[in-house]
mmCIF file of N, CA and C in Angstrom:
data_model
loop_
_atom_site.group_PDB
_atom_site.id
_atom_site.type_symbol
_atom_site.label_atom_id
_atom_site.label_comp_id
_atom_site.label_asym_id
_atom_site.label_seq_id
_atom_site.Cartn_x
_atom_site.Cartn_y
_atom_site.Cartn_z
ATOM 1 N N MET O 1 23.861 -8.706 25.814
ATOM 2 C CA MET O 1 23.484 -7.316 26.030
ATOM 3 C C MET O 1 21.989 -7.168 25.731
ATOM 4 N N ASP O 2 21.321 -6.407 26.524
ATOM 5 C CA ASP O 2 19.894 -6.139 26.391
ATOM 6 C C ASP O 2 19.600 -5.443 25.054
ATOM 7 N N THR O 3 18.499 -5.819 24.417
ATOM 8 C CA THR O 3 18.131 -5.251 23.117
ATOM 9 C C THR O 3 17.946 -3.741 23.203
ATOM 10 N N GLN O 4 17.347 -3.275 24.284
ATOM 11 C CA GLN O 4 17.120 -1.830 24.457
ATOM 12 C C GLN O 4 18.457 -1.104 24.553
ATOM 13 N N VAL O 5 19.395 -1.670 25.271
ATOM 14 C CA VAL O 5 20.721 -1.067 25.405
ATOM 15 C C VAL O 5 21.419 -1.043 24.050
ATOM 16 N N GLN O 6 21.296 -2.126 23.289
ATOM 17 C CA GLN O 6 21.889 -2.172 21.948
ATOM 18 C C GLN O 6 21.316 -1.068 21.069
ATOM 19 N N LYS O 7 19.998 -0.885 21.118
ATOM 20 C CA LYS O 7 19.362 0.170 20.318
ATOM 21 C C LYS O 7 19.884 1.540 20.717
ATOM 22 N N GLN O 8 20.038 1.770 22.012
ATOM 23 C CA GLN O 8 20.540 3.065 22.478
ATOM 24 C C GLN O 8 21.968 3.304 22.003
ATOM 25 N N LEU O 9 22.804 2.263 22.037
ATOM 26 C CA LEU O 9 24.182 2.400 21.570
ATOM 27 C C LEU O 9 24.242 2.678 20.068
ATOM 28 N N ILE O 10 23.416 1.982 19.306
ATOM 29 C CA ILE O 10 23.367 2.202 17.856
ATOM 30 C C ILE O 10 22.898 3.622 17.558
ATOM 31 N N ARG O 11 21.841 4.051 18.256
ATOM 32 C CA ARG O 11 21.325 5.418 18.056
ATOM 33 C C ARG O 11 22.406 6.450 18.369
ATOM 34 N N LYS O 12 23.128 6.269 19.483
ATOM 35 C CA LYS O 12 24.177 7.209 19.858
ATOM 36 C C LYS O 12 25.276 7.244 18.799
ATOM 37 N N GLU O 13 25.667 6.079 18.292
ATOM 38 C CA GLU O 13 26.707 6.033 17.267
ATOM 39 C C GLU O 13 26.268 6.765 16.002
ATOM 40 N N ILE O 14 25.038 6.548 15.600
ATOM 41 C CA ILE O 14 24.526 7.218 14.403
ATOM 42 C C ILE O 14 24.472 8.726 14.617
ATOM 43 N N LEU O 15 23.969 9.151 15.769
ATOM 44 C CA LEU O 15 23.902 10.590 16.055
ATOM 45 C C LEU O 15 25.293 11.212 16.098
ATOM 46 N N ASP O 16 26.239 10.501 16.694
ATOM 47 C CA ASP O 16 27.621 11.009 16.741
ATOM 48 C C ASP O 16 28.200 11.144 15.337
ATOM 49 N N ARG O 17 28.006 10.121 14.499
ATOM 50 C CA ARG O 17 28.530 10.169 13.128
ATOM 51 C C ARG O 17 27.857 11.292 12.345
ATOM 52 N N ARG O 18 26.548 11.448 12.523
ATOM 53 C CA ARG O 18 25.819 12.490 11.805
ATOM 54 C C ARG O 18 26.298 13.877 12.233
ATOM 55 N N SER O 19 26.560 14.064 13.517
ATOM 56 C CA SER O 19 26.991 15.381 13.988
ATOM 57 C C SER O 19 28.395 15.736 13.516
ATOM 58 N N MET O 20 29.175 14.738 13.111
ATOM 59 C CA MET O 20 30.527 14.994 12.610
ATOM 60 C C MET O 20 30.533 15.408 11.136
ATOM 61 N N MET O 21 29.420 15.245 10.447
ATOM 62 C CA MET O 21 29.368 15.646 9.038
ATOM 63 C C MET O 21 29.401 17.168 8.933
ATOM 64 N N THR O 22 30.093 17.661 7.924
ATOM 65 C CA THR O 22 30.096 19.100 7.684
ATOM 66 C C THR O 22 28.771 19.495 7.022
ATOM 67 N N SER O 23 28.449 20.766 7.036
ATOM 68 C CA SER O 23 27.219 21.221 6.379
ATOM 69 C C SER O 23 27.278 20.942 4.882
ATOM 70 N N GLU O 24 28.478 21.019 4.298
ATOM 71 C CA GLU O 24 28.634 20.722 2.873
ATOM 72 C C GLU O 24 28.344 19.246 2.594
ATOM 73 N N GLU O 25 28.811 18.366 3.468
ATOM 74 C CA GLU O 25 28.544 16.934 3.302
ATOM 75 C C GLU O 25 27.048 16.645 3.424
ATOM 76 N N ARG O 26 26.397 17.301 4.369
ATOM 77 C CA ARG O 26 24.948 17.105 4.528
ATOM 78 C C ARG O 26 24.207 17.618 3.294
ATOM 79 N N GLN O 27 24.620 18.757 2.749
ATOM 80 C CA GLN O 27 23.987 19.326 1.558
ATOM 81 C C GLN O 27 24.176 18.411 0.357
ATOM 82 N N THR O 28 25.377 17.890 0.182
ATOM 83 C CA THR O 28 25.658 16.968 -0.926
ATOM 84 C C THR O 28 24.812 15.706 -0.798
ATOM 85 N N ALA O 29 24.708 15.176 0.412
ATOM 86 C CA ALA O 29 23.894 13.974 0.641
ATOM 87 C C ALA O 29 22.421 14.249 0.354
ATOM 88 N N ALA O 30 21.923 15.404 0.774
ATOM 89 C CA ALA O 30 20.520 15.760 0.517
ATOM 90 C C ALA O 30 20.254 15.870 -0.977
ATOM 91 N N GLU O 31 21.164 16.499 -1.708
ATOM 92 C CA GLU O 31 20.995 16.628 -3.160
ATOM 93 C C GLU O 31 21.012 15.266 -3.842
ATOM 94 N N ALA O 32 21.855 14.350 -3.354
ATOM 95 C CA ALA O 32 21.891 13.000 -3.924
ATOM 96 C C ALA O 32 20.573 12.280 -3.680
ATOM 97 N N ILE O 33 19.958 12.527 -2.538
ATOM 98 C CA ILE O 33 18.675 11.898 -2.234
ATOM 99 C C ILE O 33 17.593 12.418 -3.174
ATOM 100 N N VAL O 34 17.634 13.704 -3.515
ATOM 101 C CA VAL O 34 16.651 14.256 -4.463
ATOM 102 C C VAL O 34 16.732 13.501 -5.786
ATOM 103 N N THR O 35 17.948 13.280 -6.265
ATOM 104 C CA THR O 35 18.140 12.559 -7.526
ATOM 105 C C THR O 35 17.595 11.139 -7.419
ATOM 106 N N GLN O 36 17.905 10.458 -6.329
ATOM 107 C CA GLN O 36 17.411 9.090 -6.134
ATOM 108 C C GLN O 36 15.905 9.054 -5.991
ATOM 109 N N LEU O 37 15.359 10.028 -5.289
ATOM 110 C CA LEU O 37 13.901 10.085 -5.102
ATOM 111 C C LEU O 37 13.193 10.296 -6.431
ATOM 112 N N ARG O 38 13.729 11.174 -7.265
ATOM 113 C CA ARG O 38 13.120 11.403 -8.582
ATOM 114 C C ARG O 38 13.091 10.098 -9.382
ATOM 115 N N GLY O 39 14.193 9.355 -9.373
ATOM 116 C CA GLY O 39 14.239 8.077 -10.080
ATOM 117 C C GLY O 39 13.237 7.087 -9.520
ATOM 118 N N LEU O 40 13.107 7.029 -8.199
ATOM 119 C CA LEU O 40 12.150 6.133 -7.569
ATOM 120 C C LEU O 40 10.723 6.501 -7.972
ATOM 121 N N LEU O 41 10.413 7.779 -7.957
ATOM 122 C CA LEU O 41 9.076 8.226 -8.357
ATOM 123 C C LEU O 41 8.791 7.879 -9.814
ATOM 124 N N GLU O 42 9.761 8.129 -10.683
ATOM 125 C CA GLU O 42 9.563 7.844 -12.104
ATOM 126 C C GLU O 42 9.334 6.363 -12.357
ATOM 127 N N ARG O 43 10.047 5.499 -11.638
ATOM 128 C CA ARG O 43 9.901 4.046 -11.823
ATOM 129 C C ARG O 43 8.632 3.485 -11.181
ATOM 130 N N HIS O 44 8.336 3.910 -9.960
ATOM 131 C CA HIS O 44 7.272 3.259 -9.200
ATOM 132 C C HIS O 44 5.980 4.056 -9.076
ATOM 133 N N PHE O 45 6.052 5.354 -9.264
ATOM 134 C CA PHE O 45 4.870 6.204 -9.124
ATOM 135 C C PHE O 45 4.826 7.249 -10.243
ATOM 136 N N PRO O 46 4.810 6.808 -11.509
ATOM 137 C CA PRO O 46 4.819 7.792 -12.594
ATOM 138 C C PRO O 46 3.628 8.743 -12.466
ATOM 139 N N ALA O 47 3.885 9.992 -12.793
ATOM 140 C CA ALA O 47 2.826 11.000 -12.707
ATOM 141 C C ALA O 47 1.658 10.595 -13.595
ATOM 142 N N GLN O 48 0.466 10.662 -13.040
ATOM 143 C CA GLN O 48 -0.754 10.324 -13.769
ATOM 144 C C GLN O 48 -1.787 11.410 -13.505
ATOM 145 N N PRO O 49 -2.490 11.842 -14.548
ATOM 146 C CA PRO O 49 -3.526 12.857 -14.332
ATOM 147 C C PRO O 49 -4.533 12.380 -13.286
ATOM 148 N N GLY O 50 -4.848 13.259 -12.353
ATOM 149 C CA GLY O 50 -5.838 12.945 -11.333
ATOM 150 C C GLY O 50 -5.313 12.167 -10.144
ATOM 151 N N ARG O 51 -4.051 11.772 -10.176
ATOM 152 C CA ARG O 51 -3.487 11.018 -9.054
ATOM 153 C C ARG O 51 -2.570 11.915 -8.234
ATOM 154 N N THR O 52 -2.796 11.937 -6.923
ATOM 155 C CA THR O 52 -1.953 12.675 -6.002
ATOM 156 C C THR O 52 -1.361 11.702 -5.000
ATOM 157 N N LEU O 53 -0.056 11.659 -4.928
ATOM 158 C CA LEU O 53 0.613 10.776 -3.972
ATOM 159 C C LEU O 53 0.431 11.305 -2.554
ATOM 160 N N GLN O 54 0.480 10.421 -1.602
ATOM 161 C CA GLN O 54 0.390 10.763 -0.187
ATOM 162 C C GLN O 54 1.740 10.401 0.432
ATOM 163 N N ILE O 55 2.523 11.420 0.821
ATOM 164 C CA ILE O 55 3.898 11.178 1.253
ATOM 165 C C ILE O 55 4.180 11.872 2.587
ATOM 166 N N ALA O 56 4.746 11.115 3.520
ATOM 167 C CA ALA O 56 5.170 11.674 4.803
ATOM 168 C C ALA O 56 6.597 12.198 4.653
ATOM 169 N N VAL O 57 6.825 13.376 5.166
ATOM 170 C CA VAL O 57 8.139 14.021 5.127
ATOM 171 C C VAL O 57 8.428 14.579 6.526
ATOM 172 N N TYR O 58 9.565 15.216 6.693
ATOM 173 C CA TYR O 58 9.884 15.827 7.977
ATOM 174 C C TYR O 58 10.660 17.112 7.748
ATOM 175 N N ALA O 59 10.641 17.965 8.754
ATOM 176 C CA ALA O 59 11.465 19.168 8.746
ATOM 177 C C ALA O 59 12.685 18.865 9.602
ATOM 178 N N ALA O 60 13.861 19.046 9.035
ATOM 179 C CA ALA O 60 15.099 18.668 9.702
ATOM 180 C C ALA O 60 15.373 19.529 10.926
ATOM 181 N N ILE O 61 15.965 18.886 11.928
ATOM 182 C CA ILE O 61 16.458 19.597 13.105
ATOM 183 C C ILE O 61 17.876 19.124 13.376
ATOM 184 N N ARG O 62 18.570 19.902 14.179
ATOM 185 C CA ARG O 62 19.955 19.603 14.540
ATOM 186 C C ARG O 62 20.764 19.236 13.294
ATOM 187 N N HIS O 63 21.340 18.060 13.262
ATOM 188 C CA HIS O 63 22.218 17.678 12.153
ATOM 189 C C HIS O 63 21.554 16.700 11.198
ATOM 190 N N GLU O 64 20.216 16.627 11.198
ATOM 191 C CA GLU O 64 19.531 15.745 10.252
ATOM 192 C C GLU O 64 19.713 16.278 8.836
ATOM 193 N N LEU O 65 19.613 15.388 7.859
ATOM 194 C CA LEU O 65 19.657 15.852 6.476
ATOM 195 C C LEU O 65 18.435 16.714 6.211
ATOM 196 N N ASP O 66 18.667 17.883 5.669
ATOM 197 C CA ASP O 66 17.571 18.785 5.333
ATOM 198 C C ASP O 66 17.064 18.407 3.945
ATOM 199 N N LEU O 67 15.954 17.703 3.921
ATOM 200 C CA LEU O 67 15.387 17.246 2.663
ATOM 201 C C LEU O 67 14.280 18.171 2.161
ATOM 202 N N SER O 68 14.254 19.387 2.679
ATOM 203 C CA SER O 68 13.257 20.344 2.199
ATOM 204 C C SER O 68 13.460 20.647 0.711
ATOM 205 N N CYS O 69 14.652 20.361 0.187
ATOM 206 C CA CYS O 69 14.896 20.542 -1.245
ATOM 207 C C CYS O 69 14.056 19.561 -2.074
ATOM 208 N N CYS O 70 13.514 18.513 -1.447
ATOM 209 C CA CYS O 70 12.635 17.551 -2.133
ATOM 210 C C CYS O 70 11.198 18.046 -2.212
ATOM 211 N N TRP O 71 10.816 18.903 -1.297
ATOM 212 C CA TRP O 71 9.409 19.301 -1.196
ATOM 213 C C TRP O 71 8.834 19.889 -2.483
ATOM 214 N N PRO O 72 9.522 20.832 -3.144
ATOM 215 C CA PRO O 72 8.943 21.380 -4.386
ATOM 216 C C PRO O 72 8.707 20.305 -5.447
ATOM 217 N N MET O 73 9.674 19.384 -5.605
ATOM 218 C CA MET O 73 9.519 18.315 -6.586
ATOM 219 C C MET O 73 8.302 17.461 -6.231
ATOM 220 N N LEU O 74 8.163 17.118 -4.962
ATOM 221 C CA LEU O 74 7.039 16.284 -4.533
ATOM 222 C C LEU O 74 5.710 17.003 -4.747
ATOM 223 N N LEU O 75 5.650 18.272 -4.396
ATOM 224 C CA LEU O 75 4.401 19.019 -4.571
ATOM 225 C C LEU O 75 4.020 19.126 -6.043
ATOM 226 N N ASP O 76 5.016 19.210 -6.929
ATOM 227 C CA ASP O 76 4.758 19.298 -8.368
ATOM 228 C C ASP O 76 4.403 17.954 -8.991
ATOM 229 N N TRP O 77 4.641 16.852 -8.271
ATOM 230 C CA TRP O 77 4.463 15.512 -8.872
ATOM 231 C C TRP O 77 3.049 15.263 -9.323
ATOM 232 N N PRO O 78 1.980 15.372 -8.658
ATOM 233 C CA PRO O 78 1.760 16.046 -7.377
ATOM 234 C C PRO O 78 1.660 15.063 -6.214
ATOM 235 N N ALA O 79 1.923 15.618 -5.020
ATOM 236 C CA ALA O 79 1.796 14.847 -3.793
ATOM 237 C C ALA O 79 1.243 15.746 -2.700
ATOM 238 N N THR O 80 0.509 15.136 -1.779
ATOM 239 C CA THR O 80 0.137 15.797 -0.539
ATOM 240 C C THR O 80 1.209 15.414 0.470
ATOM 241 N N LEU O 81 1.754 16.418 1.153
ATOM 242 C CA LEU O 81 2.809 16.166 2.135
ATOM 243 C C LEU O 81 2.214 16.134 3.533
ATOM 244 N N TYR O 82 2.671 15.171 4.312
ATOM 245 C CA TYR O 82 2.236 15.013 5.696
ATOM 246 C C TYR O 82 3.447 15.150 6.603
ATOM 247 N N PHE O 83 3.343 16.024 7.587
ATOM 248 C CA PHE O 83 4.432 16.268 8.529
ATOM 249 C C PHE O 83 4.076 15.688 9.889
ATOM 250 N N PRO O 84 5.070 15.129 10.593
ATOM 251 C CA PRO O 84 4.798 14.546 11.905
ATOM 252 C C PRO O 84 4.690 15.614 12.994
ATOM 253 N N ALA O 85 3.932 15.269 14.024
ATOM 254 C CA ALA O 85 3.794 16.109 15.216
ATOM 255 C C ALA O 85 3.582 15.191 16.404
ATOM 256 N N VAL O 86 3.959 15.673 17.567
ATOM 257 C CA VAL O 86 3.717 14.932 18.798
ATOM 258 C C VAL O 86 2.442 15.484 19.414
ATOM 259 N N SER O 87 1.518 14.574 19.686
ATOM 260 C CA SER O 87 0.258 14.933 20.325
ATOM 261 C C SER O 87 0.101 14.034 21.544
ATOM 262 N N GLY O 88 0.302 14.606 22.727
ATOM 263 C CA GLY O 88 0.324 13.781 23.934
ATOM 264 C C GLY O 88 1.541 12.888 23.889
ATOM 265 N N HIS O 89 1.303 11.588 23.872
ATOM 266 C CA HIS O 89 2.407 10.618 23.785
ATOM 267 C C HIS O 89 2.437 9.936 22.428
ATOM 268 N N GLU O 90 1.711 10.487 21.465
ATOM 269 C CA GLU O 90 1.615 9.835 20.157
ATOM 270 C C GLU O 90 2.178 10.720 19.056
ATOM 271 N N LEU O 91 2.639 10.059 18.019
ATOM 272 C CA LEU O 91 3.088 10.743 16.815
ATOM 273 C C LEU O 91 1.915 10.748 15.844
ATOM 274 N N VAL O 92 1.540 11.926 15.373
ATOM 275 C CA VAL O 92 0.431 12.064 14.426
ATOM 276 C C VAL O 92 0.941 12.801 13.198
ATOM 277 N N LEU O 93 0.137 12.810 12.146
ATOM 278 C CA LEU O 93 0.500 13.506 10.916
ATOM 279 C C LEU O 93 -0.451 14.665 10.669
ATOM 280 N N GLY O 94 0.100 15.726 10.113
ATOM 281 C CA GLY O 94 -0.697 16.870 9.696
ATOM 282 C C GLY O 94 -0.496 17.096 8.216
ATOM 283 N N ALA O 95 -1.594 17.324 7.496
ATOM 284 C CA ALA O 95 -1.542 17.500 6.044
ATOM 285 C C ALA O 95 -1.277 18.950 5.681
ATOM 286 N N LEU O 96 -0.323 19.144 4.783
ATOM 287 C CA LEU O 96 -0.050 20.473 4.244
ATOM 288 C C LEU O 96 -1.215 20.867 3.341
ATOM 289 N N PRO O 97 -1.884 21.988 3.622
ATOM 290 C CA PRO O 97 -2.997 22.405 2.766
ATOM 291 C C PRO O 97 -2.542 22.712 1.340
ATOM 292 N N THR O 98 -3.373 22.404 0.388
ATOM 293 C CA THR O 98 -3.087 22.671 -1.019
ATOM 294 C C THR O 98 -2.784 24.157 -1.217
ATOM 295 N N GLY O 99 -1.714 24.430 -1.945
ATOM 296 C CA GLY O 99 -1.337 25.801 -2.256
ATOM 297 C C GLY O 99 -0.486 26.477 -1.200
ATOM 298 N N MET O 100 -0.302 25.841 -0.050
ATOM 299 C CA MET O 100 0.499 26.439 1.019
ATOM 300 C C MET O 100 1.912 25.860 0.981
ATOM 301 N N GLN O 101 2.866 26.694 1.255
ATOM 302 C CA GLN O 101 4.261 26.255 1.328
ATOM 303 C C GLN O 101 4.571 25.787 2.751
ATOM 304 N N PRO O 102 5.368 24.736 2.889
ATOM 305 C CA PRO O 102 5.690 24.210 4.221
ATOM 306 C C PRO O 102 6.245 25.256 5.183
ATOM 307 N N ASP O 103 7.063 26.184 4.691
ATOM 308 C CA ASP O 103 7.649 27.195 5.572
ATOM 309 C C ASP O 103 6.598 28.097 6.204
ATOM 310 N N HIS O 104 5.441 28.234 5.551
ATOM 311 C CA HIS O 104 4.359 29.054 6.088
ATOM 312 C C HIS O 104 3.377 28.225 6.907
ATOM 313 N N PHE O 105 3.559 26.931 6.927
ATOM 314 C CA PHE O 105 2.644 25.986 7.559
ATOM 315 C C PHE O 105 3.170 25.488 8.903
ATOM 316 N N LEU O 106 4.438 25.175 8.962
ATOM 317 C CA LEU O 106 5.028 24.579 10.154
ATOM 318 C C LEU O 106 5.304 25.626 11.226
ATOM 319 N N THR O 107 5.077 25.232 12.475
ATOM 320 C CA THR O 107 5.333 26.117 13.608
ATOM 321 C C THR O 107 6.146 25.350 14.646
ATOM 322 N N PRO O 108 6.914 26.065 15.477
ATOM 323 C CA PRO O 108 7.705 25.358 16.493
ATOM 324 C C PRO O 108 6.796 24.611 17.474
ATOM 325 N N GLY O 109 7.085 23.337 17.656
ATOM 326 C CA GLY O 109 6.322 22.512 18.594
ATOM 327 C C GLY O 109 7.196 22.102 19.757
ATOM 328 N N ASN O 110 7.011 20.873 20.219
ATOM 329 C CA ASN O 110 7.804 20.357 21.334
ATOM 330 C C ASN O 110 9.287 20.474 21.028
ATOM 331 N N PHE O 111 10.027 21.037 21.970
ATOM 332 C CA PHE O 111 11.481 21.176 21.849
ATOM 333 C C PHE O 111 11.889 21.992 20.621
ATOM 334 N N GLY O 112 10.986 22.834 20.110
ATOM 335 C CA GLY O 112 11.301 23.673 18.961
ATOM 336 C C GLY O 112 11.246 22.965 17.627
ATOM 337 N N VAL O 113 10.787 21.719 17.601
ATOM 338 C CA VAL O 113 10.710 20.946 16.365
ATOM 339 C C VAL O 113 9.573 21.497 15.498
ATOM 340 N N PRO O 114 9.838 21.812 14.223
ATOM 341 C CA PRO O 114 8.769 22.304 13.343
ATOM 342 C C PRO O 114 7.675 21.244 13.167
ATOM 343 N N GLU O 115 6.438 21.653 13.455
ATOM 344 C CA GLU O 115 5.296 20.743 13.384
ATOM 345 C C GLU O 115 4.133 21.417 12.673
ATOM 346 N N PRO O 116 3.203 20.612 12.159
ATOM 347 C CA PRO O 116 1.987 21.178 11.590
ATOM 348 C C PRO O 116 1.090 21.702 12.714
ATOM 349 N N PRO O 117 0.282 22.713 12.435
ATOM 350 C CA PRO O 117 -0.618 23.224 13.465
ATOM 351 C C PRO O 117 -1.674 22.187 13.850
ATOM 352 N N SER O 118 -2.195 22.315 15.045
ATOM 353 C CA SER O 118 -3.171 21.356 15.576
ATOM 354 C C SER O 118 -4.348 21.138 14.643
ATOM 355 N N ALA O 119 -4.839 22.192 14.009
ATOM 356 C CA ALA O 119 -6.028 22.089 13.154
ATOM 357 C C ALA O 119 -5.804 21.175 11.949
ATOM 358 N N SER O 120 -4.551 20.957 11.547
ATOM 359 C CA SER O 120 -4.276 20.138 10.363
ATOM 360 C C SER O 120 -3.997 18.676 10.703
ATOM 361 N N ARG O 121 -3.944 18.357 11.986
ATOM 362 C CA ARG O 121 -3.572 17.010 12.399
ATOM 363 C C ARG O 121 -4.718 16.032 12.202
ATOM 364 N N LEU O 122 -4.363 14.858 11.723
ATOM 365 C CA LEU O 122 -5.361 13.859 11.363
ATOM 366 C C LEU O 122 -5.498 12.793 12.447
ATOM 367 N N ILE O 123 -6.726 12.409 12.718
ATOM 368 C CA ILE O 123 -6.976 11.326 13.668
ATOM 369 C C ILE O 123 -6.594 9.999 13.031
ATOM 370 N N ASP O 124 -7.014 9.822 11.791
ATOM 371 C CA ASP O 124 -6.682 8.613 11.050
ATOM 372 C C ASP O 124 -5.727 8.988 9.921
ATOM 373 N N PRO O 125 -4.501 8.502 9.988
ATOM 374 C CA PRO O 125 -3.558 8.845 8.908
ATOM 375 C C PRO O 125 -3.970 8.199 7.601
ATOM 376 N N PRO O 126 -3.610 8.819 6.492
ATOM 377 C CA PRO O 126 -3.926 8.256 5.185
ATOM 378 C C PRO O 126 -3.038 7.053 4.887
ATOM 379 N N ASP O 127 -3.417 6.286 3.882
ATOM 380 C CA ASP O 127 -2.522 5.260 3.370
ATOM 381 C C ASP O 127 -1.446 5.992 2.580
ATOM 382 N N LEU O 128 -0.224 5.898 3.047
ATOM 383 C CA LEU O 128 0.874 6.619 2.417
ATOM 384 C C LEU O 128 1.468 5.834 1.266
ATOM 385 N N ASP O 129 1.889 6.567 0.240
ATOM 386 C CA ASP O 129 2.577 5.942 -0.889
ATOM 387 C C ASP O 129 4.032 5.781 -0.557
#
């Protein structure tokens, strides 16, 4: 079987399984990820004065896990959050401005996907932690 066909079948299976999850199951999974993420940060990126982590995140659509519950913890760590956007045929990152909340920053982009505004998009992405 062609590798591309295999990837499409795997993607379809994952999307089908994800769409079968209840909202409660997705919420429980998201909360478990917050706990795991906190442990990962404490072990590998302990908070240090003057250090700001650079972390890429996403705004959930359809049946994706909504990990927006992680954003406050990350911002308090502190971290700069970068959200993906489609620009032409490329995926780029936009930086959340300091002091701004993601809900006030993201706007509907291609296919209604929440994206950072054009002015925040970076030509050269940062080295992400």
